[in-house]
Amino acid sequence: MKLLNIAKHLLHLAEGEYGFENSTTATDEIFAAEQLFEVLKSFKDSYFSLLYTYDTLEFEDEYDEKTSEDENDDEIDDYDEHGHFNLQNRFTLEEMENIIKWVDQHPNARFATISNRFKKIKSMNYITRFREYIENNGTRSDKSKKIKEFMFEQFYLKRAIERDAVHDADLELYAIQKERELNWDEFKASKSFINSFKRQNRISSRRVNKIITRTKLKKQFCSLNGN
């Protein structure tokens, strides 16, 4: 293929689509042109080419900007996948145990006394939830952590190693697969759970353009005599 002919027709298509504008070329436009030229050079010795475009989830880089969806997700930081107050975000299991121990030692203590001693306690509902959480010995948090670890392993394998496209539906399937392994019937791979996973691991959706070219290899011959 002749690269100049491709470049000329590309210019013709661009002018037909966006019109002609005589303006100074910006630095980022020069950089984009240089990248496009590197792509164009891959066509030089090819006899077949195909542009393949697809959407996929991908690890973010320093050029990615946070979307409004990410900002809205901040509202659910303190809630788990069932919409309940997520105690693990503000209290460790040890903190909960220490608070419950003190409350049990002072059964007549009023809420004002409790909240004055433990500043993060906002209502007596916290005490009830602490007891429930301690009774379960943090199993919900542990299982949720295992599910997210499995999701990350599968995502990394499919996207970074095998270079397959991955979508939210795939993340949901990974979560369900691990949930069944853990026998956690109450778990729901909700949208908020998936968004939380993506935000924690800096994963976002993007469009990928992949160019496939085929070239004719030049045969090389060598002599057994070393000539």
PDB file of C-alpha atoms in Angstrom:
ATOM      1  CA  MET A   1       0.000   0.000   0.000  1.00  0.00           C
ATOM      2  CA  LYS A   2       1.109   3.572  -0.727  1.00  0.00           C
ATOM      3  CA  LEU A   3       1.012   5.617   2.460  1.00  0.00           C
ATOM      4  CA  LEU A   4       0.742   8.975   0.669  1.00  0.00           C
ATOM      5  CA  ASN A   5      -2.426   7.867  -1.121  1.00  0.00           C
ATOM      6  CA  ILE A   6      -3.905   6.760   2.208  1.00  0.00           C
ATOM      7  CA  ALA A   7      -2.952  10.071   3.841  1.00  0.00           C
ATOM      8  CA  LYS A   8      -4.425  12.101   0.955  1.00  0.00           C
ATOM      9  CA  HIS A   9      -7.715  10.244   1.080  1.00  0.00           C
ATOM     10  CA  LEU A  10      -7.781  10.557   4.871  1.00  0.00           C
ATOM     11  CA  LEU A  11      -7.422  14.336   4.493  1.00  0.00           C
ATOM     12  CA  HIS A  12     -10.215  14.296   1.896  1.00  0.00           C
ATOM     13  CA  LEU A  13     -12.511  12.403   4.269  1.00  0.00           C
ATOM     14  CA  ALA A  14     -11.714  14.736   7.174  1.00  0.00           C
ATOM     15  CA  GLU A  15     -12.387  17.873   5.110  1.00  0.00           C
ATOM     16  CA  GLY A  16     -15.619  16.383   3.801  1.00  0.00           C
ATOM     17  CA  GLU A  17     -16.784  15.543   7.326  1.00  0.00           C
ATOM     18  CA  TYR A  18     -15.580  18.626   9.240  1.00  0.00           C
ATOM     19  CA  GLY A  19     -14.769  21.211   6.556  1.00  0.00           C
ATOM     20  CA  PHE A  20     -11.498  23.073   5.964  1.00  0.00           C
ATOM     21  CA  GLU A  21     -10.105  25.306   8.702  1.00  0.00           C
ATOM     22  CA  ASN A  22      -6.830  27.201   8.411  1.00  0.00           C
ATOM     23  CA  SER A  23      -5.516  27.365  11.969  1.00  0.00           C
ATOM     24  CA  THR A  24      -2.286  26.824  13.881  1.00  0.00           C
ATOM     25  CA  THR A  25      -1.623  23.217  14.823  1.00  0.00           C
ATOM     26  CA  ALA A  26      -1.663  22.709  18.583  1.00  0.00           C
ATOM     27  CA  THR A  27       0.903  20.607  20.453  1.00  0.00           C
ATOM     28  CA  ASP A  28      -1.572  17.870  21.351  1.00  0.00           C
ATOM     29  CA  GLU A  29      -2.699  17.737  17.711  1.00  0.00           C
ATOM     30  CA  ILE A  30       0.912  17.221  16.609  1.00  0.00           C
ATOM     31  CA  PHE A  31       1.279  14.441  19.165  1.00  0.00           C
ATOM     32  CA  ALA A  32      -1.932  12.802  17.917  1.00  0.00           C
ATOM     33  CA  ALA A  33      -0.704  13.061  14.306  1.00  0.00           C
ATOM     34  CA  GLU A  34       2.599  11.406  15.232  1.00  0.00           C
ATOM     35  CA  GLN A  35       0.743   8.533  16.858  1.00  0.00           C
ATOM     36  CA  LEU A  36      -1.552   8.203  13.858  1.00  0.00           C
ATOM     37  CA  PHE A  37       1.489   8.159  11.568  1.00  0.00           C
ATOM     38  CA  GLU A  38       2.941   5.218  13.502  1.00  0.00           C
ATOM     39  CA  VAL A  39      -0.342   3.397  12.932  1.00  0.00           C
ATOM     40  CA  LEU A  40      -0.280   4.365   9.262  1.00  0.00           C
ATOM     41  CA  LYS A  41       3.201   2.867   8.830  1.00  0.00           C
ATOM     42  CA  SER A  42       1.827  -0.527   9.853  1.00  0.00           C
ATOM     43  CA  PHE A  43      -0.175  -0.518   6.601  1.00  0.00           C
ATOM     44  CA  LYS A  44       2.903  -0.074   4.388  1.00  0.00           C
ATOM     45  CA  ASP A  45       3.686  -3.714   3.682  1.00  0.00           C
ATOM     46  CA  SER A  46       0.244  -5.135   4.432  1.00  0.00           C
ATOM     47  CA  TYR A  47      -2.171  -6.650   1.960  1.00  0.00           C
ATOM     48  CA  PHE A  48      -5.093  -6.810   4.405  1.00  0.00           C
ATOM     49  CA  SER A  49      -6.182  -4.623   7.315  1.00  0.00           C
ATOM     50  CA  LEU A  50      -9.149  -4.526   9.664  1.00  0.00           C
ATOM     51  CA  LEU A  51     -10.178  -1.968  12.289  1.00  0.00           C
ATOM     52  CA  TYR A  52     -11.806  -3.678  15.262  1.00  0.00           C
ATOM     53  CA  THR A  53     -13.579  -1.429  17.789  1.00  0.00           C
ATOM     54  CA  TYR A  54     -14.985  -2.634  21.104  1.00  0.00           C
ATOM     55  CA  ASP A  55     -15.899  -1.387  24.580  1.00  0.00           C
ATOM     56  CA  THR A  56     -14.304  -2.876  27.677  1.00  0.00           C
ATOM     57  CA  LEU A  57     -13.486  -2.205  31.303  1.00  0.00           C
ATOM     58  CA  GLU A  58      -9.868  -1.207  31.815  1.00  0.00           C
ATOM     59  CA  PHE A  59      -7.498  -0.097  34.555  1.00  0.00           C
ATOM     60  CA  GLU A  60      -7.398   3.695  34.737  1.00  0.00           C
ATOM     61  CA  ASP A  61      -4.211   5.675  34.130  1.00  0.00           C
ATOM     62  CA  GLU A  62      -3.091   9.189  35.014  1.00  0.00           C
ATOM     63  CA  TYR A  63      -4.905  10.608  31.974  1.00  0.00           C
ATOM     64  CA  ASP A  64      -8.334   9.357  33.023  1.00  0.00           C
ATOM     65  CA  GLU A  65     -10.779  11.833  34.503  1.00  0.00           C
ATOM     66  CA  LYS A  66     -13.300  10.894  37.163  1.00  0.00           C
ATOM     67  CA  THR A  67     -16.839  10.688  35.767  1.00  0.00           C
ATOM     68  CA  SER A  68     -20.008  11.942  37.350  1.00  0.00           C
ATOM     69  CA  GLU A  69     -20.945   8.311  37.943  1.00  0.00           C
ATOM     70  CA  ASP A  70     -17.875   7.905  40.132  1.00  0.00           C
ATOM     71  CA  GLU A  71     -18.761  11.040  42.058  1.00  0.00           C
ATOM     72  CA  ASN A  72     -22.310   9.837  42.631  1.00  0.00           C
ATOM     73  CA  ASP A  73     -21.021   6.513  43.883  1.00  0.00           C
ATOM     74  CA  ASP A  74     -19.384   8.295  46.815  1.00  0.00           C
ATOM     75  CA  GLU A  75     -22.834   8.507  48.370  1.00  0.00           C
ATOM     76  CA  ILE A  76     -22.894   4.750  48.940  1.00  0.00           C
ATOM     77  CA  ASP A  77     -19.449   4.453  50.548  1.00  0.00           C
ATOM     78  CA  ASP A  78     -20.961   3.894  53.986  1.00  0.00           C
ATOM     79  CA  TYR A  79     -23.426   1.258  52.834  1.00  0.00           C
ATOM     80  CA  ASP A  80     -22.962  -2.374  51.962  1.00  0.00           C
ATOM     81  CA  GLU A  81     -24.591  -4.288  49.095  1.00  0.00           C
ATOM     82  CA  HIS A  82     -27.877  -4.559  51.041  1.00  0.00           C
ATOM     83  CA  GLY A  83     -28.143  -0.811  51.719  1.00  0.00           C
ATOM     84  CA  HIS A  84     -27.308  -1.173  55.437  1.00  0.00           C
ATOM     85  CA  PHE A  85     -24.867   1.012  57.298  1.00  0.00           C
ATOM     86  CA  ASN A  86     -21.432  -0.397  56.606  1.00  0.00           C
ATOM     87  CA  LEU A  87     -19.779  -0.444  60.019  1.00  0.00           C
ATOM     88  CA  GLN A  88     -16.492  -1.793  58.671  1.00  0.00           C
ATOM     89  CA  ASN A  89     -15.767   1.548  56.999  1.00  0.00           C
ATOM     90  CA  ARG A  90     -15.598   3.353  60.350  1.00  0.00           C
ATOM     91  CA  PHE A  91     -14.924   0.739  63.006  1.00  0.00           C
ATOM     92  CA  THR A  92     -12.599  -2.217  63.263  1.00  0.00           C
ATOM     93  CA  LEU A  93     -13.835  -5.426  64.825  1.00  0.00           C
ATOM     94  CA  GLU A  94     -11.587  -4.731  67.817  1.00  0.00           C
ATOM     95  CA  GLU A  95     -13.149  -1.277  68.300  1.00  0.00           C
ATOM     96  CA  MET A  96     -16.641  -2.757  68.238  1.00  0.00           C
ATOM     97  CA  GLU A  97     -15.683  -5.394  70.796  1.00  0.00           C
ATOM     98  CA  ASN A  98     -14.149  -2.783  73.121  1.00  0.00           C
ATOM     99  CA  ILE A  99     -17.234  -0.563  72.899  1.00  0.00           C
ATOM    100  CA  ILE A 100     -19.626  -3.453  73.589  1.00  0.00           C
ATOM    101  CA  LYS A 101     -17.442  -4.580  76.492  1.00  0.00           C
ATOM    102  CA  TRP A 102     -17.622  -1.100  78.053  1.00  0.00           C
ATOM    103  CA  VAL A 103     -21.393  -0.842  77.482  1.00  0.00           C
ATOM    104  CA  ASP A 104     -21.964  -4.239  79.107  1.00  0.00           C
ATOM    105  CA  GLN A 105     -19.876  -3.133  82.082  1.00  0.00           C
ATOM    106  CA  HIS A 106     -22.028  -0.002  82.394  1.00  0.00           C
ATOM    107  CA  PRO A 107     -25.585  -1.245  81.705  1.00  0.00           C
ATOM    108  CA  ASN A 108     -27.178   1.930  83.090  1.00  0.00           C
ATOM    109  CA  ALA A 109     -25.089   4.318  80.994  1.00  0.00           C
ATOM    110  CA  ARG A 110     -27.151   6.762  78.954  1.00  0.00           C
ATOM    111  CA  PHE A 111     -26.528   7.476  75.294  1.00  0.00           C
ATOM    112  CA  ALA A 112     -25.040  10.894  76.111  1.00  0.00           C
ATOM    113  CA  THR A 113     -22.412   9.213  78.281  1.00  0.00           C
ATOM    114  CA  ILE A 114     -21.656   6.580  75.641  1.00  0.00           C
ATOM    115  CA  SER A 115     -21.368   9.111  72.793  1.00  0.00           C
ATOM    116  CA  ASN A 116     -19.187  11.371  74.931  1.00  0.00           C
ATOM    117  CA  ARG A 117     -16.769   8.518  75.588  1.00  0.00           C
ATOM    118  CA  PHE A 118     -16.905   7.131  72.036  1.00  0.00           C
ATOM    119  CA  LYS A 119     -17.172  10.122  69.698  1.00  0.00           C
ATOM    120  CA  LYS A 120     -17.996   8.093  66.578  1.00  0.00           C
ATOM    121  CA  ILE A 121     -21.163   6.622  68.116  1.00  0.00           C
ATOM    122  CA  LYS A 122     -24.074   8.602  66.630  1.00  0.00           C
ATOM    123  CA  SER A 123     -27.036   6.564  67.923  1.00  0.00           C
ATOM    124  CA  MET A 124     -27.886   3.524  70.031  1.00  0.00           C
ATOM    125  CA  ASN A 125     -28.513   1.698  66.775  1.00  0.00           C
ATOM    126  CA  TYR A 126     -24.739   1.454  66.480  1.00  0.00           C
ATOM    127  CA  ILE A 127     -24.638  -0.709  69.608  1.00  0.00           C
ATOM    128  CA  THR A 128     -27.278  -3.060  68.203  1.00  0.00           C
ATOM    129  CA  ARG A 129     -25.418  -3.358  64.916  1.00  0.00           C
ATOM    130  CA  PHE A 130     -22.129  -3.936  66.746  1.00  0.00           C
ATOM    131  CA  ARG A 131     -23.647  -6.887  68.575  1.00  0.00           C
ATOM    132  CA  GLU A 132     -24.984  -8.360  65.318  1.00  0.00           C
ATOM    133  CA  TYR A 133     -21.656  -7.914  63.603  1.00  0.00           C
ATOM    134  CA  ILE A 134     -19.644  -9.406  66.457  1.00  0.00           C
ATOM    135  CA  GLU A 135     -22.072 -12.336  66.646  1.00  0.00           C
ATOM    136  CA  ASN A 136     -21.386 -13.062  62.995  1.00  0.00           C
ATOM    137  CA  ASN A 137     -17.680 -12.598  63.798  1.00  0.00           C
ATOM    138  CA  GLY A 138     -17.250 -10.375  60.776  1.00  0.00           C
ATOM    139  CA  THR A 139     -18.113 -13.188  58.368  1.00  0.00           C
ATOM    140  CA  ARG A 140     -19.991 -10.890  55.982  1.00  0.00           C
ATOM    141  CA  SER A 141     -16.962  -8.612  55.654  1.00  0.00           C
ATOM    142  CA  ASP A 142     -14.619 -11.562  55.199  1.00  0.00           C
ATOM    143  CA  LYS A 143     -16.796 -13.101  52.487  1.00  0.00           C
ATOM    144  CA  SER A 144     -17.183  -9.771  50.716  1.00  0.00           C
ATOM    145  CA  LYS A 145     -13.402  -9.372  50.743  1.00  0.00           C
ATOM    146  CA  LYS A 146     -12.924 -12.860  49.275  1.00  0.00           C
ATOM    147  CA  ILE A 147     -15.453 -12.142  46.536  1.00  0.00           C
ATOM    148  CA  LYS A 148     -13.707  -8.903  45.553  1.00  0.00           C
ATOM    149  CA  GLU A 149     -10.308 -10.607  45.591  1.00  0.00           C
ATOM    150  CA  PHE A 150     -11.645 -13.297  43.243  1.00  0.00           C
ATOM    151  CA  MET A 151     -13.229 -10.658  40.996  1.00  0.00           C
ATOM    152  CA  PHE A 152      -9.910  -8.809  40.755  1.00  0.00           C
ATOM    153  CA  GLU A 153      -7.989 -12.007  39.943  1.00  0.00           C
ATOM    154  CA  GLN A 154     -10.432 -12.903  37.164  1.00  0.00           C
ATOM    155  CA  PHE A 155     -10.503  -9.369  35.788  1.00  0.00           C
ATOM    156  CA  TYR A 156      -6.702  -9.165  35.711  1.00  0.00           C
ATOM    157  CA  LEU A 157      -6.473 -12.558  34.016  1.00  0.00           C
ATOM    158  CA  LYS A 158      -9.057 -11.780  31.339  1.00  0.00           C
ATOM    159  CA  ARG A 159      -8.081  -8.170  30.628  1.00  0.00           C
ATOM    160  CA  ALA A 160      -4.360  -7.828  31.386  1.00  0.00           C
ATOM    161  CA  ILE A 161      -3.169 -11.324  30.444  1.00  0.00           C
ATOM    162  CA  GLU A 162      -5.620 -12.715  27.884  1.00  0.00           C
ATOM    163  CA  ARG A 163      -6.612  -9.232  26.605  1.00  0.00           C
ATOM    164  CA  ASP A 164     -10.293 -10.166  26.406  1.00  0.00           C
ATOM    165  CA  ALA A 165     -13.017  -7.530  26.649  1.00  0.00           C
ATOM    166  CA  VAL A 166     -14.623  -7.389  30.110  1.00  0.00           C
ATOM    167  CA  HIS A 167     -17.923  -5.738  31.065  1.00  0.00           C
ATOM    168  CA  ASP A 168     -19.974  -5.137  34.208  1.00  0.00           C
ATOM    169  CA  ALA A 169     -21.942  -8.312  33.474  1.00  0.00           C
ATOM    170  CA  ASP A 170     -18.693 -10.308  33.635  1.00  0.00           C
ATOM    171  CA  LEU A 171     -17.821  -8.786  37.016  1.00  0.00           C
ATOM    172  CA  GLU A 172     -21.270  -9.777  38.231  1.00  0.00           C
ATOM    173  CA  LEU A 173     -20.722 -13.362  37.062  1.00  0.00           C
ATOM    174  CA  TYR A 174     -17.349 -13.505  38.857  1.00  0.00           C
ATOM    175  CA  ALA A 175     -19.044 -12.315  42.058  1.00  0.00           C
ATOM    176  CA  ILE A 176     -21.862 -14.854  41.755  1.00  0.00           C
ATOM    177  CA  GLN A 177     -19.395 -17.653  41.054  1.00  0.00           C
ATOM    178  CA  LYS A 178     -17.480 -16.927  44.258  1.00  0.00           C
ATOM    179  CA  GLU A 179     -20.690 -16.335  46.241  1.00  0.00           C
ATOM    180  CA  ARG A 180     -21.890 -19.846  45.375  1.00  0.00           C
ATOM    181  CA  GLU A 181     -18.534 -21.272  46.379  1.00  0.00           C
ATOM    182  CA  LEU A 182     -18.861 -19.533  49.764  1.00  0.00           C
ATOM    183  CA  ASN A 183     -22.531 -20.592  50.145  1.00  0.00           C
ATOM    184  CA  TRP A 184     -23.538 -16.988  50.811  1.00  0.00           C
ATOM    185  CA  ASP A 185     -27.164 -17.068  49.651  1.00  0.00           C
ATOM    186  CA  GLU A 186     -27.966 -13.590  51.016  1.00  0.00           C
ATOM    187  CA  PHE A 187     -25.370 -11.895  48.826  1.00  0.00           C
ATOM    188  CA  LYS A 188     -26.515  -9.802  45.871  1.00  0.00           C
ATOM    189  CA  ALA A 189     -24.098  -8.584  43.191  1.00  0.00           C
ATOM    190  CA  SER A 190     -25.898  -5.254  42.991  1.00  0.00           C
ATOM    191  CA  LYS A 191     -24.926  -2.269  40.867  1.00  0.00           C
ATOM    192  CA  SER A 192     -23.621  -0.478  43.966  1.00  0.00           C
ATOM    193  CA  PHE A 193     -21.413  -3.471  44.810  1.00  0.00           C
ATOM    194  CA  ILE A 194     -19.993  -3.584  41.255  1.00  0.00           C
ATOM    195  CA  ASN A 195     -19.421   0.191  41.224  1.00  0.00           C
ATOM    196  CA  SER A 196     -17.700   0.004  44.597  1.00  0.00           C
ATOM    197  CA  PHE A 197     -15.382  -2.718  43.286  1.00  0.00           C
ATOM    198  CA  LYS A 198     -14.508  -0.688  40.174  1.00  0.00           C
ATOM    199  CA  ARG A 199     -13.863   2.457  42.178  1.00  0.00           C
ATOM    200  CA  GLN A 200     -11.631   0.657  44.703  1.00  0.00           C
ATOM    201  CA  ASN A 201      -9.533  -0.855  41.902  1.00  0.00           C
ATOM    202  CA  ARG A 202      -9.553   2.197  39.576  1.00  0.00           C
ATOM    203  CA  ILE A 203     -11.398   0.413  36.785  1.00  0.00           C
ATOM    204  CA  SER A 204     -13.494   2.283  34.211  1.00  0.00           C
ATOM    205  CA  SER A 205     -15.085   1.731  30.807  1.00  0.00           C
ATOM    206  CA  ARG A 206     -13.328   2.782  27.621  1.00  0.00           C
ATOM    207  CA  ARG A 207     -13.459   2.201  23.873  1.00  0.00           C
ATOM    208  CA  VAL A 208     -10.564   0.324  22.271  1.00  0.00           C
ATOM    209  CA  ASN A 209      -9.575   0.510  18.598  1.00  0.00           C
ATOM    210  CA  LYS A 210      -7.543  -2.462  17.429  1.00  0.00           C
ATOM    211  CA  ILE A 211      -5.965  -2.627  13.977  1.00  0.00           C
ATOM    212  CA  ILE A 212      -5.212  -6.039  12.491  1.00  0.00           C
ATOM    213  CA  THR A 213      -2.843  -6.159   9.505  1.00  0.00           C
ATOM    214  CA  ARG A 214      -1.451  -9.009   7.457  1.00  0.00           C
ATOM    215  CA  THR A 215       1.860  -8.730   5.670  1.00  0.00           C
ATOM    216  CA  LYS A 216       3.694 -10.905   3.187  1.00  0.00           C
ATOM    217  CA  LEU A 217       6.875 -12.232   4.714  1.00  0.00           C
ATOM    218  CA  LYS A 218      10.003 -12.061   2.617  1.00  0.00           C
ATOM    219  CA  LYS A 219      11.602 -15.460   2.296  1.00  0.00           C
ATOM    220  CA  GLN A 220      15.255 -15.639   3.219  1.00  0.00           C
ATOM    221  CA  PHE A 221      17.545 -18.423   2.032  1.00  0.00           C
ATOM    222  CA  CYS A 222      20.809 -19.489   3.554  1.00  0.00           C
ATOM    223  CA  SER A 223      23.454 -21.923   2.402  1.00  0.00           C
ATOM    224  CA  LEU A 224      24.539 -24.903   4.440  1.00  0.00           C
ATOM    225  CA  ASN A 225      28.058 -23.980   3.384  1.00  0.00           C
ATOM    226  CA  GLY A 226      27.791 -20.616   5.175  1.00  0.00           C
ATOM    227  CA  ASN A 227      27.625 -18.556   1.949  1.00  0.00           C
TER     228      ASN A 227
END
